[in-house]
PDB file of C-alpha atoms in Angstrom:
ATOM      1  CA  MET I   1      81.235 193.185  79.379  1.00  0.00           C
ATOM      2  CA  SER I   2      78.687 195.812  80.317  1.00  0.00           C
ATOM      3  CA  GLU I   3      78.733 199.249  78.708  1.00  0.00           C
ATOM      4  CA  HIS I   4      76.721 202.332  79.681  1.00  0.00           C
ATOM      5  CA  THR I   5      76.365 205.430  77.509  1.00  0.00           C
ATOM      6  CA  ASP I   6      73.755 208.218  77.807  1.00  0.00           C
ATOM      7  CA  GLY I   7      71.302 205.975  79.680  1.00  0.00           C
ATOM      8  CA  VAL I   8      71.699 203.102  77.197  1.00  0.00           C
ATOM      9  CA  ASP I   9      73.200 199.824  78.423  1.00  0.00           C
ATOM     10  CA  LYS I  10      74.829 196.957  76.563  1.00  0.00           C
ATOM     11  CA  ILE I  11      75.272 193.645  78.362  1.00  0.00           C
ATOM     12  CA  THR I  12      77.237 190.817  76.770  1.00  0.00           C
ATOM     13  CA  VAL I  13      76.133 187.265  77.506  1.00  0.00           C
ATOM     14  CA  THR I  14      79.513 186.466  79.055  1.00  0.00           C
ATOM     15  CA  SER I  15      79.108 189.235  81.644  1.00  0.00           C
ATOM     16  CA  ALA I  16      75.436 188.568  82.395  1.00  0.00           C
ATOM     17  CA  GLY I  17      74.691 187.326  85.891  1.00  0.00           C
ATOM     18  CA  THR I  18      73.302 183.828  86.426  1.00  0.00           C
ATOM     19  CA  GLY I  19      70.301 183.002  88.590  1.00  0.00           C
ATOM     20  CA  GLU I  20      69.678 180.013  90.851  1.00  0.00           C
ATOM     21  CA  MET I  21      67.542 178.240  88.216  1.00  0.00           C
ATOM     22  CA  GLY I  22      70.156 178.500  85.430  1.00  0.00           C
ATOM     23  CA  GLN I  23      68.872 181.686  83.783  1.00  0.00           C
ATOM     24  CA  ARG I  24      71.259 184.386  82.547  1.00  0.00           C
ATOM     25  CA  TYR I  25      70.098 187.912  83.251  1.00  0.00           C
ATOM     26  CA  LEU I  26      70.428 190.008  80.106  1.00  0.00           C
ATOM     27  CA  ALA I  27      69.364 193.645  79.673  1.00  0.00           C
ATOM     28  CA  SER I  28      67.138 195.065  82.394  1.00  0.00           C
ATOM     29  CA  GLY I  29      65.319 198.363  82.609  1.00  0.00           C
ATOM     30  CA  SER I  30      63.033 199.779  85.272  1.00  0.00           C
ATOM     31  CA  ARG I  31      59.896 198.191  83.727  1.00  0.00           C
ATOM     32  CA  VAL I  32      61.069 195.166  81.726  1.00  0.00           C
ATOM     33  CA  ALA I  33      63.961 192.675  81.753  1.00  0.00           C
ATOM     34  CA  MET I  34      65.271 189.888  79.540  1.00  0.00           C
ATOM     35  CA  ARG I  35      66.784 186.588  80.508  1.00  0.00           C
ATOM     36  CA  LEU I  36      68.273 183.680  78.581  1.00  0.00           C
ATOM     37  CA  TRP I  37      67.702 180.018  79.313  1.00  0.00           C
ATOM     38  CA  SER I  38      70.530 178.334  77.367  1.00  0.00           C
ATOM     39  CA  GLY I  39      70.945 174.575  76.998  1.00  0.00           C
ATOM     40  CA  GLN I  40      68.360 173.756  79.660  1.00  0.00           C
ATOM     41  CA  PRO I  41      68.253 169.961  80.149  1.00  0.00           C
ATOM     42  CA  THR I  42      65.128 167.849  79.806  1.00  0.00           C
ATOM     43  CA  SER I  43      62.889 167.836  82.873  1.00  0.00           C
ATOM     44  CA  SER I  44      59.397 166.822  83.896  1.00  0.00           C
ATOM     45  CA  GLY I  45      58.696 170.277  85.319  1.00  0.00           C
ATOM     46  CA  LYS I  46      58.482 171.699  88.792  1.00  0.00           C
ATOM     47  CA  PRO I  47      55.298 172.318  90.789  1.00  0.00           C
ATOM     48  CA  GLN I  48      53.126 174.991  89.213  1.00  0.00           C
ATOM     49  CA  ALA I  49      53.771 178.512  90.468  1.00  0.00           C
ATOM     50  CA  ALA I  50      52.166 181.906  89.930  1.00  0.00           C
ATOM     51  CA  ARG I  51      54.548 184.831  89.503  1.00  0.00           C
ATOM     52  CA  GLU I  52      54.032 188.568  90.116  1.00  0.00           C
ATOM     53  CA  TYR I  53      55.281 189.415  86.632  1.00  0.00           C
ATOM     54  CA  GLU I  54      54.070 188.890  83.077  1.00  0.00           C
ATOM     55  CA  THR I  55      56.340 186.727  80.910  1.00  0.00           C
ATOM     56  CA  VAL I  56      56.714 186.651  77.142  1.00  0.00           C
ATOM     57  CA  GLY I  57      59.135 184.186  75.605  1.00  0.00           C
ATOM     58  CA  TYR I  58      60.624 182.884  72.372  1.00  0.00           C
ATOM     59  CA  VAL I  59      62.064 179.408  71.697  1.00  0.00           C
ATOM     60  CA  VAL I  60      65.417 179.571  69.928  1.00  0.00           C
ATOM     61  CA  SER I  61      66.007 175.798  69.916  1.00  0.00           C
ATOM     62  CA  GLY I  62      64.653 172.679  71.577  1.00  0.00           C
ATOM     63  CA  ARG I  63      61.168 171.848  72.762  1.00  0.00           C
ATOM     64  CA  ALA I  64      59.116 172.502  75.883  1.00  0.00           C
ATOM     65  CA  ARG I  65      55.577 172.215  77.198  1.00  0.00           C
ATOM     66  CA  LEU I  66      53.979 175.124  79.002  1.00  0.00           C
ATOM     67  CA  VAL I  67      51.403 173.744  81.429  1.00  0.00           C
ATOM     68  CA  THR I  68      48.745 175.992  82.999  1.00  0.00           C
ATOM     69  CA  GLY I  69      46.045 174.192  84.945  1.00  0.00           C
ATOM     70  CA  ALA I  70      44.410 171.804  82.466  1.00  0.00           C
ATOM     71  CA  GLU I  71      45.988 173.427  79.370  1.00  0.00           C
ATOM     72  CA  THR I  72      49.233 172.349  77.722  1.00  0.00           C
ATOM     73  CA  LEU I  73      51.010 174.253  74.949  1.00  0.00           C
ATOM     74  CA  ASP I  74      53.751 172.511  72.970  1.00  0.00           C
ATOM     75  CA  LEU I  75      56.548 174.964  72.155  1.00  0.00           C
ATOM     76  CA  GLY I  76      59.277 174.527  69.544  1.00  0.00           C
ATOM     77  CA  PRO I  77      61.782 176.643  67.618  1.00  0.00           C
ATOM     78  CA  GLY I  78      60.219 179.902  66.450  1.00  0.00           C
ATOM     79  CA  ASP I  79      57.254 179.693  68.851  1.00  0.00           C
ATOM     80  CA  SER I  80      56.552 182.451  71.347  1.00  0.00           C
ATOM     81  CA  TRP I  81      54.252 182.586  74.376  1.00  0.00           C
ATOM     82  CA  VAL I  82      52.716 184.825  77.010  1.00  0.00           C
ATOM     83  CA  VAL I  83      52.028 183.976  80.662  1.00  0.00           C
ATOM     84  CA  PRO I  84      50.052 186.745  82.388  1.00  0.00           C
ATOM     85  CA  ALA I  85      51.022 187.751  85.918  1.00  0.00           C
ATOM     86  CA  GLY I  86      49.324 185.592  88.540  1.00  0.00           C
ATOM     87  CA  VAL I  87      48.690 182.550  86.298  1.00  0.00           C
ATOM     88  CA  GLU I  88      49.879 179.247  87.773  1.00  0.00           C
ATOM     89  CA  HIS I  89      52.142 177.421  85.334  1.00  0.00           C
ATOM     90  CA  THR I  90      55.195 175.226  84.855  1.00  0.00           C
ATOM     91  CA  TYR I  91      57.462 174.265  81.978  1.00  0.00           C
ATOM     92  CA  GLU I  92      58.384 170.706  81.026  1.00  0.00           C
ATOM     93  CA  ILE I  93      61.556 170.610  78.916  1.00  0.00           C
ATOM     94  CA  VAL I  94      61.105 167.903  76.278  1.00  0.00           C
ATOM     95  CA  GLU I  95      64.339 168.521  74.333  1.00  0.00           C
ATOM     96  CA  GLU I  96      67.349 170.589  75.477  1.00  0.00           C
ATOM     97  CA  LEU I  97      66.003 174.150  75.369  1.00  0.00           C
ATOM     98  CA  THR I  98      67.357 177.583  74.600  1.00  0.00           C
ATOM     99  CA  ALA I  99      64.805 180.363  75.008  1.00  0.00           C
ATOM    100  CA  VAL I 100      64.683 184.096  75.661  1.00  0.00           C
ATOM    101  CA  GLU I 101      62.112 185.600  78.009  1.00  0.00           C
ATOM    102  CA  ALA I 102      61.119 189.148  78.870  1.00  0.00           C
ATOM    103  CA  THR I 103      59.397 189.884  82.174  1.00  0.00           C
ATOM    104  CA  ALA I 104      57.472 192.950  83.270  1.00  0.00           C
ATOM    105  CA  PRO I 105      58.133 194.145  85.862  1.00  0.00           C
ATOM    106  CA  PRO I 106      61.681 192.740  85.951  1.00  0.00           C
ATOM    107  CA  ALA I 107      61.676 189.237  87.466  1.00  0.00           C
ATOM    108  CA  ARG I 108      65.005 189.701  89.227  1.00  0.00           C
ATOM    109  CA  GLU I 109      63.885 192.667  91.348  1.00  0.00           C
ATOM    110  CA  ALA I 110      62.558 192.268  94.895  1.00  0.00           C
ATOM    111  CA  GLY I 111      63.057 188.472  94.929  1.00  0.00           C
ATOM    112  CA  ARG I 112      60.327 187.866  92.329  1.00  0.00           C
ATOM    113  CA  ASP I 113      62.521 185.312  90.525  1.00  0.00           C
ATOM    114  CA  ALA I 114      63.281 183.059  93.491  1.00  0.00           C
ATOM    115  CA  PRO I 115      62.891 179.312  92.879  1.00  0.00           C
ATOM    116  CA  THR I 116      59.618 177.811  94.037  1.00  0.00           C
ATOM    117  CA  GLY I 117      59.007 174.615  96.008  1.00  0.00           C
TER     118      GLY I 117
END
């Protein structure tokens, strides 16, 4: 369910839209948006891509590797990360992952969140 009062929105996870890559779109404002990656299965990662938005994230459960060029960051429960706009990167899911990300500007707007290659 989505509620709107005096410019403040509440979005429940069951009413949040789902994107093509399995993300659930949570709250979104004009300058920042949140999305949930819940129960993402293990994967070896997709080709690296650079996005127009900055991403900050937090691992709720599971494990992943954030790969940027020659650098690899191992991420586990309680870890957070930042990927600046324009930095090529990919995620390898090592153990079924649940994570929350915020993007600025909102990833969903203007096709910025479309799957890559």
